[in-house]
Coordinates of C-alpha atoms in Angstrom, one line a residue:
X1 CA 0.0 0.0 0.0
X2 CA 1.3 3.6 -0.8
X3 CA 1.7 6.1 1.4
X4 CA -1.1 8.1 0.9
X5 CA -3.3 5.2 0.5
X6 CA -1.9 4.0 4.0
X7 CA -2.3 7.6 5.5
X8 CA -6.4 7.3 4.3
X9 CA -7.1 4.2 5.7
X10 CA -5.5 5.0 9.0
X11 CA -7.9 7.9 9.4
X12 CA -10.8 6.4 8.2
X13 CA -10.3 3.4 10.6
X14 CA -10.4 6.4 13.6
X15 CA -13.2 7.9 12.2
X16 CA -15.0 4.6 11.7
X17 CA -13.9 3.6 15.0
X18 CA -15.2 6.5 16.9
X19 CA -18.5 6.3 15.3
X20 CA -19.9 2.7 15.6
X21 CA -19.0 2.1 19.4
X22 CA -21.6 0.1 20.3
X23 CA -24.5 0.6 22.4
X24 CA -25.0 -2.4 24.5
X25 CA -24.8 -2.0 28.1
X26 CA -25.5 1.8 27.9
X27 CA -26.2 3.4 31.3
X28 CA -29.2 4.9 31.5
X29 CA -31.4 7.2 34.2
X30 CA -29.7 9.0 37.0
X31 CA -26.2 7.1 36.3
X32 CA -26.1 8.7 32.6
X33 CA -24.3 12.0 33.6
X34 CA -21.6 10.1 35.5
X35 CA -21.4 7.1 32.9
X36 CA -20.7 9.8 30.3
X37 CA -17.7 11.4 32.4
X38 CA -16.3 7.8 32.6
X39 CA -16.9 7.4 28.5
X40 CA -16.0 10.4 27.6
X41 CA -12.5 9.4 29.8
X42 CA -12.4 6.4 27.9
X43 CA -12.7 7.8 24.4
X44 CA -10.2 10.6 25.4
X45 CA -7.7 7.5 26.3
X46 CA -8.9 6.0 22.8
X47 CA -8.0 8.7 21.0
X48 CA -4.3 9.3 22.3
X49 CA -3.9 6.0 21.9
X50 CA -5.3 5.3 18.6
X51 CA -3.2 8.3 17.3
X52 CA 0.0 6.7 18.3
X53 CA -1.0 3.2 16.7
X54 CA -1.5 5.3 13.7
X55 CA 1.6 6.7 13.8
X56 CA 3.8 3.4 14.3
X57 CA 1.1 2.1 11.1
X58 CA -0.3 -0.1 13.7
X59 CA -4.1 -1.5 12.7
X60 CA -6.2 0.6 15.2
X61 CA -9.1 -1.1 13.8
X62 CA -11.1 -3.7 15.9
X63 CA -14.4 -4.9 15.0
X64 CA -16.3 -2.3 12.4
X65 CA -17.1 -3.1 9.4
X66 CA -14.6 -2.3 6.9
X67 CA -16.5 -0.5 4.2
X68 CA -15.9 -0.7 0.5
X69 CA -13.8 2.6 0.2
X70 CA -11.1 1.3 2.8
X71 CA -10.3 -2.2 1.0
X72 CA -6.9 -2.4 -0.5
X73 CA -6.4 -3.0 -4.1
X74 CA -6.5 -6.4 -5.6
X75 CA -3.8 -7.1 -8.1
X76 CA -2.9 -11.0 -9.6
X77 CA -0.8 -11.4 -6.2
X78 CA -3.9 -10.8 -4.3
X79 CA -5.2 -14.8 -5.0
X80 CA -2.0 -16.2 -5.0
X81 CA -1.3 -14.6 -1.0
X82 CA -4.5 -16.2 -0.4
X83 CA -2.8 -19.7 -0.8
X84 CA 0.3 -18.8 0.2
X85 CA -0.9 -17.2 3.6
X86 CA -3.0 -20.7 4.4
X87 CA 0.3 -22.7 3.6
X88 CA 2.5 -20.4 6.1
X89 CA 0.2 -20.6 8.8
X90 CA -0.3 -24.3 8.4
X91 CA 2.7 -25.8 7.5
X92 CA 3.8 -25.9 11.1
X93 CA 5.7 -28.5 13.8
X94 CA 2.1 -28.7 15.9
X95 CA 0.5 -30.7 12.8
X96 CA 3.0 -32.8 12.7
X97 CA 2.9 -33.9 16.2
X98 CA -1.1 -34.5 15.5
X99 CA -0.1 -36.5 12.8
X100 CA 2.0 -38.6 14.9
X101 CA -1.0 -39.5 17.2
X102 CA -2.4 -41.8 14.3
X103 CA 0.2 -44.7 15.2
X104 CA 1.2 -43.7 18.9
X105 CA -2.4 -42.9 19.9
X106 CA -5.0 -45.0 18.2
X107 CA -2.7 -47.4 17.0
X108 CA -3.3 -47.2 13.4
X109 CA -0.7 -48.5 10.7
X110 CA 0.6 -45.9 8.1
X111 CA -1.6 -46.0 5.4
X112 CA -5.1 -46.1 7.9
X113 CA -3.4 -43.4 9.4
X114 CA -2.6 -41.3 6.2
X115 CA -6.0 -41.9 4.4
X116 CA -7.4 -41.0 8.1
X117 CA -5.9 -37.8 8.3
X118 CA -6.3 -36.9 4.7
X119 CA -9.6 -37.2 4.7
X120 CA -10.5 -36.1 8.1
X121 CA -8.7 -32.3 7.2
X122 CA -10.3 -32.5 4.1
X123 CA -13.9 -32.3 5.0
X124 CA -12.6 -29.8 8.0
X125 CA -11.0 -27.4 5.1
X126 CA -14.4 -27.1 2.9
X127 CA -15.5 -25.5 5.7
X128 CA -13.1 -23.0 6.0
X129 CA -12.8 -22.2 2.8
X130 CA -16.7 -21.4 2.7
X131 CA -16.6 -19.0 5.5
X132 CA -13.7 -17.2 4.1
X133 CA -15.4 -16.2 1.7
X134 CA -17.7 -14.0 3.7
X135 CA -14.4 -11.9 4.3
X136 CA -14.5 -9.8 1.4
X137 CA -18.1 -9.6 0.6
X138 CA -19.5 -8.2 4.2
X139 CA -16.5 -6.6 5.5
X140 CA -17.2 -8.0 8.8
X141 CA -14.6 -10.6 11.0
X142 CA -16.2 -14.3 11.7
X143 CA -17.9 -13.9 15.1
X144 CA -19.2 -10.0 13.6
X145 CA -21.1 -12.7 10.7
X146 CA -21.8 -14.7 14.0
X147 CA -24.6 -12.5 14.7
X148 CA -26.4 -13.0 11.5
X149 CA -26.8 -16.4 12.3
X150 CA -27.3 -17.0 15.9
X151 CA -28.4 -13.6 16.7
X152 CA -27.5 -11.1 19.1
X153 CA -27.0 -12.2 22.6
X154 CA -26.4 -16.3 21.3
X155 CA -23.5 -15.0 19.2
X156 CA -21.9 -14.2 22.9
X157 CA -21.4 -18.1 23.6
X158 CA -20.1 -19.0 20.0
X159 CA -17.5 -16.1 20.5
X160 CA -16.6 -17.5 24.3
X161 CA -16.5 -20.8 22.7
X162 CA -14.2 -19.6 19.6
X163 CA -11.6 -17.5 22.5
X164 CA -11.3 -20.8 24.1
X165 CA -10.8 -22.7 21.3
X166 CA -7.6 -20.1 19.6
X167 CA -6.3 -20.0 23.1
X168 CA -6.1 -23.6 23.2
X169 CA -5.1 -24.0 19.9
X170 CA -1.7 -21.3 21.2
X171 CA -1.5 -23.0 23.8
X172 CA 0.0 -26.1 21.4
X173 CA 2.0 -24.3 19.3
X174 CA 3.9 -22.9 22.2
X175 CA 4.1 -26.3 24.0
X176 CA 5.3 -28.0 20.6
X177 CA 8.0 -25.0 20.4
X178 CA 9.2 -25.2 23.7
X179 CA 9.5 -29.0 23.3
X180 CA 12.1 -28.5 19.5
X181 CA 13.5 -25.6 21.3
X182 CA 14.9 -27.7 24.4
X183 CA 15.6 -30.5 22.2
X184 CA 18.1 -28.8 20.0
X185 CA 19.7 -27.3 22.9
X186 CA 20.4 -30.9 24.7
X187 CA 18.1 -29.7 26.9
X188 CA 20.3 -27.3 28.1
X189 CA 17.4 -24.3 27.6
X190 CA 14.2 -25.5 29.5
X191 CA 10.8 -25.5 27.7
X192 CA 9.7 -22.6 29.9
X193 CA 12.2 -20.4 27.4
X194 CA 11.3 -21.5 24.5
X195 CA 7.4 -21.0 25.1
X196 CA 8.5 -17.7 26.3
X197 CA 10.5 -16.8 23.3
X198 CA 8.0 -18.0 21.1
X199 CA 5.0 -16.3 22.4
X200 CA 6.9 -12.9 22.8
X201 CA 7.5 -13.0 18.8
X202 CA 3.9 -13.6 18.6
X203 CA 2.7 -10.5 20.5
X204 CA 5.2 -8.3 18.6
X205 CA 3.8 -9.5 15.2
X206 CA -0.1 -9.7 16.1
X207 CA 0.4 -6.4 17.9
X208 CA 1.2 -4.6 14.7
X209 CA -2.0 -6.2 13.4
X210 CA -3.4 -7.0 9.7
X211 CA -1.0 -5.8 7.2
X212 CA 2.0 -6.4 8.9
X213 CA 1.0 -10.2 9.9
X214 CA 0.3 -10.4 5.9
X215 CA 3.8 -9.1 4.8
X216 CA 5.2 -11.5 7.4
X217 CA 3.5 -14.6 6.4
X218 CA 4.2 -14.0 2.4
X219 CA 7.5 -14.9 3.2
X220 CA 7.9 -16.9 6.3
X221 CA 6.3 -20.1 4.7
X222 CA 9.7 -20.7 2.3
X223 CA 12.1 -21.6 5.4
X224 CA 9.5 -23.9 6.9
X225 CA 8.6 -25.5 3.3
X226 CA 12.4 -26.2 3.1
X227 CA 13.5 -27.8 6.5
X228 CA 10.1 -30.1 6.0
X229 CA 11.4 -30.9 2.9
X230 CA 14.7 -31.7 4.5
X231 CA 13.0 -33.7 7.1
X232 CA 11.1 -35.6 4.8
X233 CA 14.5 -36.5 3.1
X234 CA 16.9 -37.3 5.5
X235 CA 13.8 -39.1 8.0
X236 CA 11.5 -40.7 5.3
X237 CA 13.9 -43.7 4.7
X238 CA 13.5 -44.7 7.9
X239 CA 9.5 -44.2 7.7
X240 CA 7.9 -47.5 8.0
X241 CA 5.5 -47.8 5.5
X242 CA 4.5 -51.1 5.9
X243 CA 3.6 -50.8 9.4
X244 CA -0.3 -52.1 10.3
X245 CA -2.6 -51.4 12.7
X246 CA -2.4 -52.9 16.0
X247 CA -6.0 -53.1 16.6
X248 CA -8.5 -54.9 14.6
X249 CA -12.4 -55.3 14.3
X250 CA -14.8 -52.9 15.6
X251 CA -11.6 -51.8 17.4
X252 CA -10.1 -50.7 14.4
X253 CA -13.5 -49.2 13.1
X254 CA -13.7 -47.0 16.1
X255 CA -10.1 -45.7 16.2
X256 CA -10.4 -44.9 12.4
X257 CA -13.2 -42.9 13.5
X258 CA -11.7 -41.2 16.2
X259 CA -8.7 -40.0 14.3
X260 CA -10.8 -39.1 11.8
X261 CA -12.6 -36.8 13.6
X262 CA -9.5 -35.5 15.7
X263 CA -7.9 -34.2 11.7
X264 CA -11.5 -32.8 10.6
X265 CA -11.3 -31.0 14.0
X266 CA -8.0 -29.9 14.0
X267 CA -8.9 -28.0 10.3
X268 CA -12.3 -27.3 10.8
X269 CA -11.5 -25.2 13.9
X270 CA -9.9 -22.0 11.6
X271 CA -13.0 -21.4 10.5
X272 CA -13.9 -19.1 13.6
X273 CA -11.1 -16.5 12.1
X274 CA -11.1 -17.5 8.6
X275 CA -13.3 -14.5 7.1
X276 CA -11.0 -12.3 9.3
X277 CA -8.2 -12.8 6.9
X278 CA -9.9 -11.4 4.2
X279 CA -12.0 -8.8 5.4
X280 CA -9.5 -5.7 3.5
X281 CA -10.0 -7.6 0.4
X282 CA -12.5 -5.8 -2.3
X283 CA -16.4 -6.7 -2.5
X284 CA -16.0 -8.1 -6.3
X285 CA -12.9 -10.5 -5.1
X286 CA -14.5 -13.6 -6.7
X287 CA -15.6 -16.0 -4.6
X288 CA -14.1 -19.1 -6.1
X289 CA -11.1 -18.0 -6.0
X290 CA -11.1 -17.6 -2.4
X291 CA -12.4 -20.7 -1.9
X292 CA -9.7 -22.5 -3.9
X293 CA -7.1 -20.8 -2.8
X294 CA -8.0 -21.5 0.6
X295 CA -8.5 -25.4 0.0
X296 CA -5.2 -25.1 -1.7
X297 CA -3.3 -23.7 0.6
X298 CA -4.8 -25.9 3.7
X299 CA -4.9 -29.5 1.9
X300 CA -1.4 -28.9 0.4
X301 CA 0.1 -28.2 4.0
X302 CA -2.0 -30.0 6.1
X303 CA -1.2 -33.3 3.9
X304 CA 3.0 -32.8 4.1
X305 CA 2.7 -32.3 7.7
X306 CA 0.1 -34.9 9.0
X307 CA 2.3 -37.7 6.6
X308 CA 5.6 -36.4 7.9
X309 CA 4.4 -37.5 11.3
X310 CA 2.6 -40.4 10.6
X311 CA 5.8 -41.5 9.3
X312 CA 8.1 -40.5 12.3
X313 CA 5.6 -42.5 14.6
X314 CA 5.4 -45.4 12.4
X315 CA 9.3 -45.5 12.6
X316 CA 9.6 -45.8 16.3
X317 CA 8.6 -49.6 15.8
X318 CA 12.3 -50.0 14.1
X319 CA 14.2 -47.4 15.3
X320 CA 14.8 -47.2 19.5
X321 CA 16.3 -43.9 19.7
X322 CA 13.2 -42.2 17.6
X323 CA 11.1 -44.2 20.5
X324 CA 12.7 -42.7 23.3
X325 CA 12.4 -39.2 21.8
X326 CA 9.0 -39.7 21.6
X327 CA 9.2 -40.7 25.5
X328 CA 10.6 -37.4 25.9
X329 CA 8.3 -35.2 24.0
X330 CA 6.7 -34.9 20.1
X331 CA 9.2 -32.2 19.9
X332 CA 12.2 -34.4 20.5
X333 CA 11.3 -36.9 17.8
X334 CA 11.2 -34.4 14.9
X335 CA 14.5 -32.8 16.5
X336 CA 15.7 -36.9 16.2
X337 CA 14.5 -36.7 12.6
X338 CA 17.4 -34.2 11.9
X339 CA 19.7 -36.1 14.1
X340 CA 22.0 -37.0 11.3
X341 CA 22.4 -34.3 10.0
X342 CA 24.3 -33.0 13.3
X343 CA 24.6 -29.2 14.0
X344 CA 22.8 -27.9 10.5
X345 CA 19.9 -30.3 11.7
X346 CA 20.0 -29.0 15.0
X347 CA 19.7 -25.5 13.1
X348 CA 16.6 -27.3 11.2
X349 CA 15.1 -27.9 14.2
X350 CA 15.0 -23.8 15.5
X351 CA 13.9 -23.0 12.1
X352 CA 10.6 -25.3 12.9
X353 CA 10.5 -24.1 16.2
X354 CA 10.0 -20.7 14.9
X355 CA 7.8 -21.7 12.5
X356 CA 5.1 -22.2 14.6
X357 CA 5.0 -18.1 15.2
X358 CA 3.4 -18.0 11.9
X359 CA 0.7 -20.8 13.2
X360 CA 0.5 -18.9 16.6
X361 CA -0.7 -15.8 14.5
X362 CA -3.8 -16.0 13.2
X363 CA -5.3 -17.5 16.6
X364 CA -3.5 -14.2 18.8
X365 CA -5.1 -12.0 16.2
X366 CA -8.4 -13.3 16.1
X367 CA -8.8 -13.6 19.9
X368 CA -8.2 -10.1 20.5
X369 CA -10.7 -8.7 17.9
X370 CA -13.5 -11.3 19.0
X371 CA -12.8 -10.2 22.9
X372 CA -14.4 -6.7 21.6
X373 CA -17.8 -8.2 20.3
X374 CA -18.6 -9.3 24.5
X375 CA -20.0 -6.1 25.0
X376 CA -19.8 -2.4 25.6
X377 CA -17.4 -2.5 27.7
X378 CA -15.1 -4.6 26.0
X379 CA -15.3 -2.8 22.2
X380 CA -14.0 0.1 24.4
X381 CA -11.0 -1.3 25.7
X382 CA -8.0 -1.2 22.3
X383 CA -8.0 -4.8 20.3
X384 CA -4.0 -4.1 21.3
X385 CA -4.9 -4.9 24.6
X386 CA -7.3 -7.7 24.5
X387 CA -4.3 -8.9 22.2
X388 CA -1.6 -8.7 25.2
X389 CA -4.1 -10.2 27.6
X390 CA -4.4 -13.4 24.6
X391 CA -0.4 -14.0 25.0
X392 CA -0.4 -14.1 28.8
X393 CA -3.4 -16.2 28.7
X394 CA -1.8 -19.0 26.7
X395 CA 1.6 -18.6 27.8
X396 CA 0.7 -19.1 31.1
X397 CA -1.5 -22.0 30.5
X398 CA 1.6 -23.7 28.2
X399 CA 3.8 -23.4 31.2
X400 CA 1.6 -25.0 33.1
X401 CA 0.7 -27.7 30.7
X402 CA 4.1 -28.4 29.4
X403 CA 4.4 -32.0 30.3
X404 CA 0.9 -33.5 28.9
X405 CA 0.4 -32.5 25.2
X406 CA -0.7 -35.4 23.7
X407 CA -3.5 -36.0 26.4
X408 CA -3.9 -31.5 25.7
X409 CA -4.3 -33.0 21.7
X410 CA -7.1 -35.8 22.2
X411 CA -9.0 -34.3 25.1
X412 CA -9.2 -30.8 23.9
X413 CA -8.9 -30.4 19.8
X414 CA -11.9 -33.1 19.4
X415 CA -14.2 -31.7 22.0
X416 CA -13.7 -27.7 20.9
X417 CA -14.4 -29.1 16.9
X418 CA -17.3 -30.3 18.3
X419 CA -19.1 -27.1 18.3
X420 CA -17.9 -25.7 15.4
X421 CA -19.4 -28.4 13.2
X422 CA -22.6 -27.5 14.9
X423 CA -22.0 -24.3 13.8
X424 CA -21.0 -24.6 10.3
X425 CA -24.4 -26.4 10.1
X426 CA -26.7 -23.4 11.7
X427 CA -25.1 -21.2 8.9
X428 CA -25.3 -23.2 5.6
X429 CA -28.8 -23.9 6.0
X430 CA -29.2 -20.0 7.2
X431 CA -26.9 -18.9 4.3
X432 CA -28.5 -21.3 1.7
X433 CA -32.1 -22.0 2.8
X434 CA -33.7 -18.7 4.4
X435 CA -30.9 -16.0 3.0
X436 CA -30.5 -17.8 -0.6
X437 CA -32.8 -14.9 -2.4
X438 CA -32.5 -12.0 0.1
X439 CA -28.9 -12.6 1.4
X440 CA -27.8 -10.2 4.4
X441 CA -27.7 -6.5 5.2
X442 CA -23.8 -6.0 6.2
X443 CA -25.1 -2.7 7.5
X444 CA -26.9 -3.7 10.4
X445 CA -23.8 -5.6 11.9
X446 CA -24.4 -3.6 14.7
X447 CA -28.2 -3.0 15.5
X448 CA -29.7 -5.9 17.5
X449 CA -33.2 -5.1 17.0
X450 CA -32.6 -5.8 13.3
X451 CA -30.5 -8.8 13.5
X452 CA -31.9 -12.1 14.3
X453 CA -33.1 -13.1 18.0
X454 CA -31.3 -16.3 17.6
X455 CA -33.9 -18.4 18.9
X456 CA -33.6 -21.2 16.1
X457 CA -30.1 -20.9 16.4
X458 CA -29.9 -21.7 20.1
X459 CA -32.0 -24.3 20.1
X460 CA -30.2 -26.0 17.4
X461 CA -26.7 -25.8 19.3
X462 CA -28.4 -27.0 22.3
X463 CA -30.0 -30.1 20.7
X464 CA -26.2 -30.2 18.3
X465 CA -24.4 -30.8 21.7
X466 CA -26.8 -33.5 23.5
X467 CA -26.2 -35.3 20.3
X468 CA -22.3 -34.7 20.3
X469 CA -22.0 -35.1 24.0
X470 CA -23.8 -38.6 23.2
X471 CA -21.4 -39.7 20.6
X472 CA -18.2 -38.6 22.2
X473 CA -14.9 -40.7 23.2
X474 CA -12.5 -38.8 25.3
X475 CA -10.3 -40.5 27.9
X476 CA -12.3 -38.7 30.7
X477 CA -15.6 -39.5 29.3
X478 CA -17.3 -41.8 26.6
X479 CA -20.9 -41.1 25.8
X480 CA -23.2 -44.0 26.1
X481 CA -23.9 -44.2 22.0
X482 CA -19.5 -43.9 21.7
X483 CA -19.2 -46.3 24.1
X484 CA -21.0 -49.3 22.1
X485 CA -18.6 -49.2 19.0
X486 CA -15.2 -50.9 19.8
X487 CA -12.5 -51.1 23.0
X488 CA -12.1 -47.7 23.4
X489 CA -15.2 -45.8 22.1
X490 CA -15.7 -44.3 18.7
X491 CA -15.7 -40.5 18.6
X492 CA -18.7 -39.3 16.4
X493 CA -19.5 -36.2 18.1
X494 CA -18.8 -34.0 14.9
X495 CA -20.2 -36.2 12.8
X496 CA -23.6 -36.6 15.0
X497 CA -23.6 -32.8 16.4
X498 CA -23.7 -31.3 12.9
X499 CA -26.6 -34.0 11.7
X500 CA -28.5 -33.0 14.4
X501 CA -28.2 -29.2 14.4
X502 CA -29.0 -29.4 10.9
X503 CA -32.1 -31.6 11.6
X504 CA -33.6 -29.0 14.4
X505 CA -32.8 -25.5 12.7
X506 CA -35.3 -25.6 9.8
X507 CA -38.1 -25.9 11.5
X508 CA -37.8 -23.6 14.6
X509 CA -35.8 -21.2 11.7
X510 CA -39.3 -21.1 10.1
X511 CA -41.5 -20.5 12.9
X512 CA -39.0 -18.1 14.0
X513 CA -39.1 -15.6 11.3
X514 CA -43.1 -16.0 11.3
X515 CA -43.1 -14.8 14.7
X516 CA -40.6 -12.2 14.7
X517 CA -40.1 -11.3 11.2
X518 CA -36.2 -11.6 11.8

């Protein structure tokens, strides 16, 4: 972006920002002279401070719409960033450990635990390249188009839900850092620093905001894409291929399942920031072309990783030392990978340790713009801010969860895809049943008595979780239907919390808008 172009946007994101504060949680009565001292403080505070974002070019926006006049301009690189920004952020060291939970885990051989995977991201990815596309065309960020969908005051609990799930999601990445970090040092620098080091990176980036983040990520993928590659070379030879599942029968059939799920989770989950990516692209960007770029970019990166670490786990059942790696930590074992390679491998290994900044990213950035969209209160306090509070969050919690990541893995990315895929179904059938002639007014992303009461929507995500809750298989609980498919339980809760969301939204949706005309 030029100068001037830069200079424009900056002010119209004050002006914008000023102007669409919004009005939940207003005082009102006697308290209204003294709750306009304390606003009027606030917005003072704003201002300095928004003035001095805009002076280090730092993206003062946080959740207004971005109208058509402050997009950037699309040129040919426009689509191609679109890919390469999904392959930078996935093509990271935490994907690979979930990839190595196929063998270790479930006890799948390598090729049930590739197709597994595969697949599993596969149908996760459709759905994030279908809300992307909502980026460009409303101008609004993911848990803004939320409100649309499950109203006004429901859209609260999908946004709670989303925080938890980046946080958790950062959470890993810092862990799985931390882990390659110590590793390559011989353990001489403790996984405290490298979580630390990482997450520090993190907050400088995301605090910068949009366009830097973008700038960042345009480039950061090429390293990554070239110690995988490396990996993949000087490991994959000692990949066994041939290895089978250890489990068989209705066994087998549930751990397939589970895995499966635990991949569609692990992609389906971006979908809560994915239109956030896109939101400063142009209203005519076409569709299609977001949506492929996106499956591109996901499927591509997604399929290196998860089969990189499938492969490392598989190999443990011929090579010792790449076992007790593994006994040390998922980190260790990729360091292993690079063992023989000596101190440029060791250098390998930092370069994939930092590459998990670029995963750590979008989560950070996302967390601190959907913070704003709790209320009044919180769209006053600066997205920079909610952004800070994001990194201590996580770090903290990655400190304290160092030691149990694979139990942090199964227990925690099934259960948050869970309601997500509950989700995604509320909005197709709102999107392409009742919105498929008169699609949405962008413009009302902030007036509740226009937007939807969210009664349909609320009912549907209650009944989608008594069916996922059901159909569940977690090591701390395994729902009575789960429990009747193998050893260990099947998972199914995506599978049968999307079906049954889907099922209950039509109708209510329909008496809904009779009754309320919204």
């Amino acid at each position: 972006m030029d100068p001037e172009r830069r200079t424009s946007t900056a002010r119209n994101e004050k002006t914008s920002r000023m102007a669409l504060i919004p009005n939940e949680g207003l005082p009102t009565n006697n308290a209204h002279e003294n709750a306009g001292t304390f606003a009027g403080k606030w917005q003072t505070r704003w201002k300095s401070l928004e003035r001095l974002m805009a002076e280090y070019n730092m993206e003062s926006r946080g959740i207004q719409r971005v109208e058509p006049d402050e997009c950037h301009n699309l040129s040919q690189l426009g689509y191609s960033q679109i890919a390469i920004l999904w392959i930078s952020i996935n093509l990271a060291a935490n994907n690979i450990t979930l990839g190595m939970l196929g063998p270790a885990v479930f006890e799948l051989g390598f090729l049930d635990s590739c197709l597994c995977a595969v697949l599993g991201m596969l149908v996760g990815c459709l759905a994030v390249a279908y809300i992307a596309t909502f980026g460009p065309r409303s101008g609004n960020r993911t848990m803004i188009l939320s409100r649309y969908i499950t109203g006004w005051w429901p859209s609260k609990l999908v946004v709670v839900l989303n925080i938890i799930v980046f946080l958790g999601y950062s959470l890993i990445d810092c862990v799985v850092a931390g882990q390659i970090l110590s590793a390559v040092s011989s353990n001489n620098m403790s996984v405290v620093v490298g979580i630390i080091i990482v997450a520090l990176i993190t907050w400088v980036i995301t605090t910068f905001g949009y366009e830097v983040f973008h700038y960042y990520e345009r480039y950061a993928w090429l390293p990554q894409l070239i110690v995988f590659s490396i990996l993949a070379g000087v490991a994959g030879p000692n990949f066994n291929k041939s290895a089978a599942s250890l489990v068989s029968g209705e066994t087998l059939a549930a751990n397939r399942l589970s895995f499966f799920g635990l991949t569609l989770a692990a992609a389906i989950t971006y979908s809560g920031g994915a239109a956030d990516l896109f939101v400063y692209y142009p209203e005519h960007t076409a569709r299609w072309k977001i949506f492929a770029m996106t499956m591109l970019g996901l499927t591509t990166s997604f399929t290196f990783a998860f089969i990189l670490g499938i492969g490392l786990a598989c190999g443990m059942s011929t090579n010792p030392a790449w076992e007790t790696s593994y006994g040390v930590s998922q980190g260790a074992l990729i360091v292993e990978g690079f063992k023989p390679l000596g101190g440029f491998g060791s250098f390998c290994g930092v370069i994939v340790a930092l590459g998990l900044v670029q995963n750590l990213i979008v989560p950070t950035y996302a967390s601190g713009i959907d913070a704003q969209i709790l209320g009044r209160w919180a769209a006053m306090i600066p997205r920079v801010v909610w952004n800070t509070i994001s990194v201590v969050i996580y770090t903290v919690c990655a400190l304290a969860g160092r030691a149990h990541l694979a139990e942090i893995f199964t227990n925690f990315l099934a259960l948050m895809g869970y309601w997500v895929s509950i989700w995604i179904a509320i909005v197709l059938e709102e999107h392409l049943i009742f919105r498929r002639k008169t699609g949405f007014n962008w413009q009302i992303w902030d007036d509740r008595k226009k937007l939807p009461l969210g009664v349909a929507a609320l009912a549907a995500f209650i009944v989608g979780w008594v069916g996922a809750i059901l159909c569940m298989a977690q090591v701390w609980y395994i729902g009575p239907i789960a429990g009747l498919v193998g050893d260990y339980g099947a998972d199914m809760g995506n599978y049968v919390g999307f079906a049954w969301a889907a099922v209950i939204y039509p109708p209510i949706r329909v008496w809904e808008l009779k009754r309320f005309g919204r």
